[in-house]
Each structure stands twice: as C-alpha cells, then as structure tokens.
mmCIF file of C-alpha atoms in Angstrom:
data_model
loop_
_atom_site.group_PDB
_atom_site.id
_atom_site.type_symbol
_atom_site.label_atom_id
_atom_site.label_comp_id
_atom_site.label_asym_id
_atom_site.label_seq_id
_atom_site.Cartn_x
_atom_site.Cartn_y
_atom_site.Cartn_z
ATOM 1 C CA UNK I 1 -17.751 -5.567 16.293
ATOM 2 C CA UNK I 2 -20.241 -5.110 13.583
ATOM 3 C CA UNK I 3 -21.152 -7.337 10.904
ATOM 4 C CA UNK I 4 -18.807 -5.178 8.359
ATOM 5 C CA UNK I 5 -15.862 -5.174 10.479
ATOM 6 C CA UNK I 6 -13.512 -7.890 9.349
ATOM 7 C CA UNK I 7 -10.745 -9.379 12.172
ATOM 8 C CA UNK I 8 -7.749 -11.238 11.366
ATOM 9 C CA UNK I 9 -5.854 -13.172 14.049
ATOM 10 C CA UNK I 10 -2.170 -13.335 13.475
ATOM 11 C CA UNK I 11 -0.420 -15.785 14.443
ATOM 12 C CA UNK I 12 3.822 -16.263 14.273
ATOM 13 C CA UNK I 13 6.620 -18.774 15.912
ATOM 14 C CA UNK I 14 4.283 -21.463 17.834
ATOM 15 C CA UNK I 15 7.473 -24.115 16.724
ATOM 16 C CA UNK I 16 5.318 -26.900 16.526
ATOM 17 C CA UNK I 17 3.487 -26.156 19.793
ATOM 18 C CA UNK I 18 0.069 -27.436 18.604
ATOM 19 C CA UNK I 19 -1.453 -27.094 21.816
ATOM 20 C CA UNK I 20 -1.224 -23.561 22.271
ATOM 21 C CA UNK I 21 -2.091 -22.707 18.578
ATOM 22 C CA UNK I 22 -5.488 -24.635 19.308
ATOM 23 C CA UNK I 23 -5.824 -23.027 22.853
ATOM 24 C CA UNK I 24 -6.041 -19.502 21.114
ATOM 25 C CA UNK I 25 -8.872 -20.907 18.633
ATOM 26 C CA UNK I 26 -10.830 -22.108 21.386
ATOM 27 C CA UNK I 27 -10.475 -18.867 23.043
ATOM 28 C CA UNK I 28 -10.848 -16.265 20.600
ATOM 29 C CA UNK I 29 -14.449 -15.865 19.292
ATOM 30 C CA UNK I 30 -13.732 -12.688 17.125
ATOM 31 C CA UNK I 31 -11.487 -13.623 14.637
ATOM 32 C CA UNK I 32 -12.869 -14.445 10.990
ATOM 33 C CA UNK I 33 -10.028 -15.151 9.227
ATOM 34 C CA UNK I 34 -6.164 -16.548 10.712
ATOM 35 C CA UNK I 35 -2.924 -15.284 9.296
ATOM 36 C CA UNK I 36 0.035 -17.324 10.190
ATOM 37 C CA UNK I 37 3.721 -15.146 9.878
ATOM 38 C CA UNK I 38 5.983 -18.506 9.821
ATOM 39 C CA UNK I 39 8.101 -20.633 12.443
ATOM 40 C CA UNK I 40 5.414 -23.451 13.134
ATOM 41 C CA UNK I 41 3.807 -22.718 9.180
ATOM 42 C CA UNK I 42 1.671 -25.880 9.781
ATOM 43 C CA UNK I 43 0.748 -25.532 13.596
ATOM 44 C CA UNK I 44 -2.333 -23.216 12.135
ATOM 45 C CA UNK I 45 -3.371 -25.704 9.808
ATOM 46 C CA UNK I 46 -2.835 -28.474 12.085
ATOM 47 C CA UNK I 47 -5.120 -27.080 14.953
ATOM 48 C CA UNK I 48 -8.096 -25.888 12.504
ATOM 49 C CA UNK I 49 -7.865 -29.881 11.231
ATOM 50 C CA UNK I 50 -8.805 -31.355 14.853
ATOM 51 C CA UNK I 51 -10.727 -28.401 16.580
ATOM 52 C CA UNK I 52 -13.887 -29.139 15.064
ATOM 53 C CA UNK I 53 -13.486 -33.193 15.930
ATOM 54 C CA UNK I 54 -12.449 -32.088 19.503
ATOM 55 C CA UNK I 55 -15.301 -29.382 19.878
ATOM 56 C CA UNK I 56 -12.551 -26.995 20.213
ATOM 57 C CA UNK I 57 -14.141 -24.759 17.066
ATOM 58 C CA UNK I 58 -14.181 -20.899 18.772
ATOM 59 C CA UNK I 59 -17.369 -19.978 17.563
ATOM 60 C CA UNK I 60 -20.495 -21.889 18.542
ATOM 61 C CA UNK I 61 -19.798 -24.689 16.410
ATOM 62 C CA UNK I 62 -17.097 -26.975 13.777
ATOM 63 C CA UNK I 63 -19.103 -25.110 10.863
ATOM 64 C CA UNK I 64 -17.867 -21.546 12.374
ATOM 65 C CA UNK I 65 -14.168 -22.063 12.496
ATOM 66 C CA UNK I 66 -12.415 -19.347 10.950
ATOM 67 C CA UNK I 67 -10.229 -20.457 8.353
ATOM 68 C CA UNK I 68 -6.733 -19.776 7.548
ATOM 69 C CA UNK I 69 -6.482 -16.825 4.939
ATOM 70 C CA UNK I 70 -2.581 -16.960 4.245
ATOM 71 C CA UNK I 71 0.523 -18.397 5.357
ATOM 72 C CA UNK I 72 4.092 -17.804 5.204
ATOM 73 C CA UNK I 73 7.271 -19.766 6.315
ATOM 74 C CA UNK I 74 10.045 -18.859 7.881
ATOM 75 C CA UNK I 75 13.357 -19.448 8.562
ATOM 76 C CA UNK I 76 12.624 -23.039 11.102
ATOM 77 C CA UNK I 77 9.718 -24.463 8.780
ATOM 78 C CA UNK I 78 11.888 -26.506 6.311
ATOM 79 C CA UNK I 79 10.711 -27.867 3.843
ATOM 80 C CA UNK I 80 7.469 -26.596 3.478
ATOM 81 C CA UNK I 81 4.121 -25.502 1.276
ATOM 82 C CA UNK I 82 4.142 -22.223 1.862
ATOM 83 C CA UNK I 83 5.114 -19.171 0.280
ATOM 84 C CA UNK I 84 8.101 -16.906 2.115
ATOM 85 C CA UNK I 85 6.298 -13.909 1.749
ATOM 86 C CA UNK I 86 2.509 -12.912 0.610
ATOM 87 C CA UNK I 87 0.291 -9.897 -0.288
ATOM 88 C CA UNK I 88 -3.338 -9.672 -0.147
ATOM 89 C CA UNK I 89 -6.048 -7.515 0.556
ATOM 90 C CA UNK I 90 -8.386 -7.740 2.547
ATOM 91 C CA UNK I 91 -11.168 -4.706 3.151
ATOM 92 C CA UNK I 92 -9.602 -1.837 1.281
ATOM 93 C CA UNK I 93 -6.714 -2.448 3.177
ATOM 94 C CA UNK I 94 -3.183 -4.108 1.465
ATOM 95 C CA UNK I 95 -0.926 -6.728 3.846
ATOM 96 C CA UNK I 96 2.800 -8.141 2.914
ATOM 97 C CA UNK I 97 3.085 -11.188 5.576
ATOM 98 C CA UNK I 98 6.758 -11.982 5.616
ATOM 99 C CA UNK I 99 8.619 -14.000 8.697
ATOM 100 C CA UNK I 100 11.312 -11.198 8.640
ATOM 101 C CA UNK I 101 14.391 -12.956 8.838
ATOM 102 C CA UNK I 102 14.726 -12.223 5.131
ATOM 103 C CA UNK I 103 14.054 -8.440 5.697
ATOM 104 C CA UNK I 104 16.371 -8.682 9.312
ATOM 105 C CA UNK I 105 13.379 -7.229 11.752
ATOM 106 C CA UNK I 106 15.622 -8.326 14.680
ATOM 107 C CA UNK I 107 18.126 -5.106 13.327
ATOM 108 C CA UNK I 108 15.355 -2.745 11.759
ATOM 109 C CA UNK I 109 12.626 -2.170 9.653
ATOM 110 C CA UNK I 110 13.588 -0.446 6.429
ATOM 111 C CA UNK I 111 13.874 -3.587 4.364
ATOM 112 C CA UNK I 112 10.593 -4.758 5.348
ATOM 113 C CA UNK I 113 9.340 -0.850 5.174
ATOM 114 C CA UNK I 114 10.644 -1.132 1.394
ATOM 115 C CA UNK I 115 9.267 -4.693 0.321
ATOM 116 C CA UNK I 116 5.576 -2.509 1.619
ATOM 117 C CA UNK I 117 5.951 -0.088 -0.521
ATOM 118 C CA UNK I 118 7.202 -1.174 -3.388
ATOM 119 C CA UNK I 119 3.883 -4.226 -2.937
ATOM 120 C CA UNK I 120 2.129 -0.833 -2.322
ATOM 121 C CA UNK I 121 0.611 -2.471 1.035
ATOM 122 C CA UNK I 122 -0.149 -0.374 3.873
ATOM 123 C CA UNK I 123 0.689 -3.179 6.731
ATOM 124 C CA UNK I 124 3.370 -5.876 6.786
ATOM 125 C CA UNK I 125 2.537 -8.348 9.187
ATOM 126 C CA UNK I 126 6.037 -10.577 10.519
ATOM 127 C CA UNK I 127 7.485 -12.621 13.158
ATOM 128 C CA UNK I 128 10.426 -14.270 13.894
ATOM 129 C CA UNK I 129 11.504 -11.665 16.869
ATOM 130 C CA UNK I 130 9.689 -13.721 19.468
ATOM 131 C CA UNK I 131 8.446 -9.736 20.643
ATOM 132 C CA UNK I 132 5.709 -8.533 20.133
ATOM 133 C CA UNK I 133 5.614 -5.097 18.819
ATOM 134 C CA UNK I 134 3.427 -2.572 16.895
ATOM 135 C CA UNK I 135 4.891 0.633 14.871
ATOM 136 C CA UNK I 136 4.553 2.530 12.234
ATOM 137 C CA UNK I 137 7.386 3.747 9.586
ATOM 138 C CA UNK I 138 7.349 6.320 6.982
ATOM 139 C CA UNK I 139 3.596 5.729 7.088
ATOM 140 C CA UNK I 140 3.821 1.964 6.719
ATOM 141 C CA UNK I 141 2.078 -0.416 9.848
ATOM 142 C CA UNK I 142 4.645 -3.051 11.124
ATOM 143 C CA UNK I 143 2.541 -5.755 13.278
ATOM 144 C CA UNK I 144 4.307 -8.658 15.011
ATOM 145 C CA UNK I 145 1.928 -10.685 17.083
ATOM 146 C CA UNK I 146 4.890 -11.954 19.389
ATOM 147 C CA UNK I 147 5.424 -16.126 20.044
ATOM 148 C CA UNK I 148 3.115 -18.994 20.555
ATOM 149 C CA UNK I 149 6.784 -20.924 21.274
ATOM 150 C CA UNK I 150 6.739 -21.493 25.068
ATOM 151 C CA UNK I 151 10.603 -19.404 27.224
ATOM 152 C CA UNK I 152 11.245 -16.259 28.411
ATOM 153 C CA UNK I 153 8.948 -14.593 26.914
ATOM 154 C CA UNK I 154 5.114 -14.116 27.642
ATOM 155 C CA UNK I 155 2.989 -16.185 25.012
ATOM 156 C CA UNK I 156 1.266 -13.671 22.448
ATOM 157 C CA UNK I 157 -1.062 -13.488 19.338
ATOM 158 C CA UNK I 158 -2.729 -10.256 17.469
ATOM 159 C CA UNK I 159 -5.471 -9.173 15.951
ATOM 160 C CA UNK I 160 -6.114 -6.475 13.487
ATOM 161 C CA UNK I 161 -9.463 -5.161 12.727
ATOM 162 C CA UNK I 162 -10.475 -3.406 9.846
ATOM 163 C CA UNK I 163 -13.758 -1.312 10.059
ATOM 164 C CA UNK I 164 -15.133 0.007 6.271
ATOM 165 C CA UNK I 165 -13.654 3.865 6.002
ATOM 166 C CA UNK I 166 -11.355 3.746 9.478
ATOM 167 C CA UNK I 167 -7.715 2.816 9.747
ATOM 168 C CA UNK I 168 -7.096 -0.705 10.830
ATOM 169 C CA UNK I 169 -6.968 -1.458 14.556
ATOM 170 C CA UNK I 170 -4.034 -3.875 15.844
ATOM 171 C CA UNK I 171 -3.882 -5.272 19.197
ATOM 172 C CA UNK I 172 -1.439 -7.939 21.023
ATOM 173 C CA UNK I 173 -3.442 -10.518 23.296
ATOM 174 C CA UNK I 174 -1.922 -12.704 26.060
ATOM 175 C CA UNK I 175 -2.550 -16.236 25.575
ATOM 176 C CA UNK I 176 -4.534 -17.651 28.099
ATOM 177 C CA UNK I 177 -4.240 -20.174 30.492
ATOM 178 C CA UNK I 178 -5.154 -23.839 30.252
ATOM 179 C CA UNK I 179 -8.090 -23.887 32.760
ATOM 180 C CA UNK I 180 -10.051 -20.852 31.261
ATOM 181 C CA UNK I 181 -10.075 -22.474 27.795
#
C-alpha cells in the first residue's frame, strides 16, 4: 500500500461480540479508517475505547488506532446514536452504508441499487445477511463484509482500498484465531 492509498475496514453484525471486533483491530495493520454496517453499532466504538489501554491498538501504538469514520444501525441495535443509513466520500470515491434490512438484501439488490444512485454513490456498503458477498449491479458496487456474530457461518470482515485514479479494491478476510492475535 502506498502512502496515497486509503483502506477502510468494514465491519457488520458482531451482536455485541466485543471480543472479536477487538481481535480484528489487533490484527489488521492496514486499515486507516473503520466503517461499521449495523447489528452490534457500538461493538466498533466499544473496542477502539479499550484497545489502546489494553495495547491492543493495530498499528505500533494507542496513538495509531484507526478511527471509526461512520456508522450505521440496523435492525438489532435499538435504541441507538446512529444514523440508519449514511453517505460519504472518501477519495473520489462516493459510499451509502445502509444495514439492508430496510432495502431487503436478503431478497435482492435493486432497492439498495436505487438508494446508490439516486445518493449518486458508486458503492453501498451493508450487512445484515450474515454472508459475505461482493457484486456489482447496473454499475453500482454492493460490499457486505459478512458477520463478526459467532454460528454457522465462518467469521468475516472487508476491506476496500481506494488507490488515487483506480477503481476501488474490496476484499473479504477471515477472522483469525485467538492465539495468532
């Protein structure tokens, strides 16, 4: 990664599991900035709190902690400070985080496909399926970065990396395992 690529963990449906949310900050290095798609809306925020006093902050030290750029709720985080959906932009590039129950992911992908265009973003990033999954629809990148909640189900997060001048580069990570962290 070079200094002018930007990456964005994404983050959806940890349900409270804490643990695992600060697992993947202690793990992953590359991330600058942490977008959270709902179902466990505070896990995010509750992990980045106690990293640094833990040691747990991924990047050489408390001061380097990537923060948390946005956050959305979803249909299990009740009642809370966020937002259901968001836009933003972040390198050239235009997001719409939404959970997706709203937008029914779990059926198809033409309300959520709509909401992007008509924000005029070029990437919706969502949850709530508990799969993760990357596509793209009438020209439109849907992300989801699977579930941090703990089932059937392997445990998942994403990152998308935007380089100046390239299109954006979205990958789905396994969480690891509690003795390589």
């Amino acid at each position: 990664m070079t200094c002018a690529d930007l990456s964005i963990g994404v983050l959806s449906d940890s349900h409270g599991n804490v643990d695992l949310v600060r697992r993947v900050l202690r793990w992953e290095s590359r991330v600058t900035r942490w977008v959270r798609c709902g179902d466990g809306c505070r896990d995010l925020a509750r992990a980045l709190a106690v990293a640094p006093a833990e040691g747990a902050a991924p990047a050489g030290g408390p001061e380097d902690a990537a923060p948390l750029l946005v956050a959305v709720s979803g249909n299990c985080d009740s009642p809370t400070w966020a937002p259901r959906e968001c836009v933003f932009e972040a390198s050239g590039t235009r997001f719409l985080v939404i959970h997706g129950d709203r937008q029914h992911v779990q059926l198809d992908f033409q309300k959520a496909v709509d909401e992007a265009h008509r924000a005029g973003a070029h990437v919706v990033l969502y949850g709530h399926t508990h799969r993760a999954d990357y596509r793209v629809d009438e020209g439109i990148h849907l992300f989801n970065p699977g579930s941090l909640q703990r089932g059937g189900r392997a445990l998942s997060y994403g990152r998308v990396t935007l380089r100046h001048g390239r299109a954006p580069r979205f990958e789905i990570e396994r969480v690891p395992s509690a003795g390589s962290v």
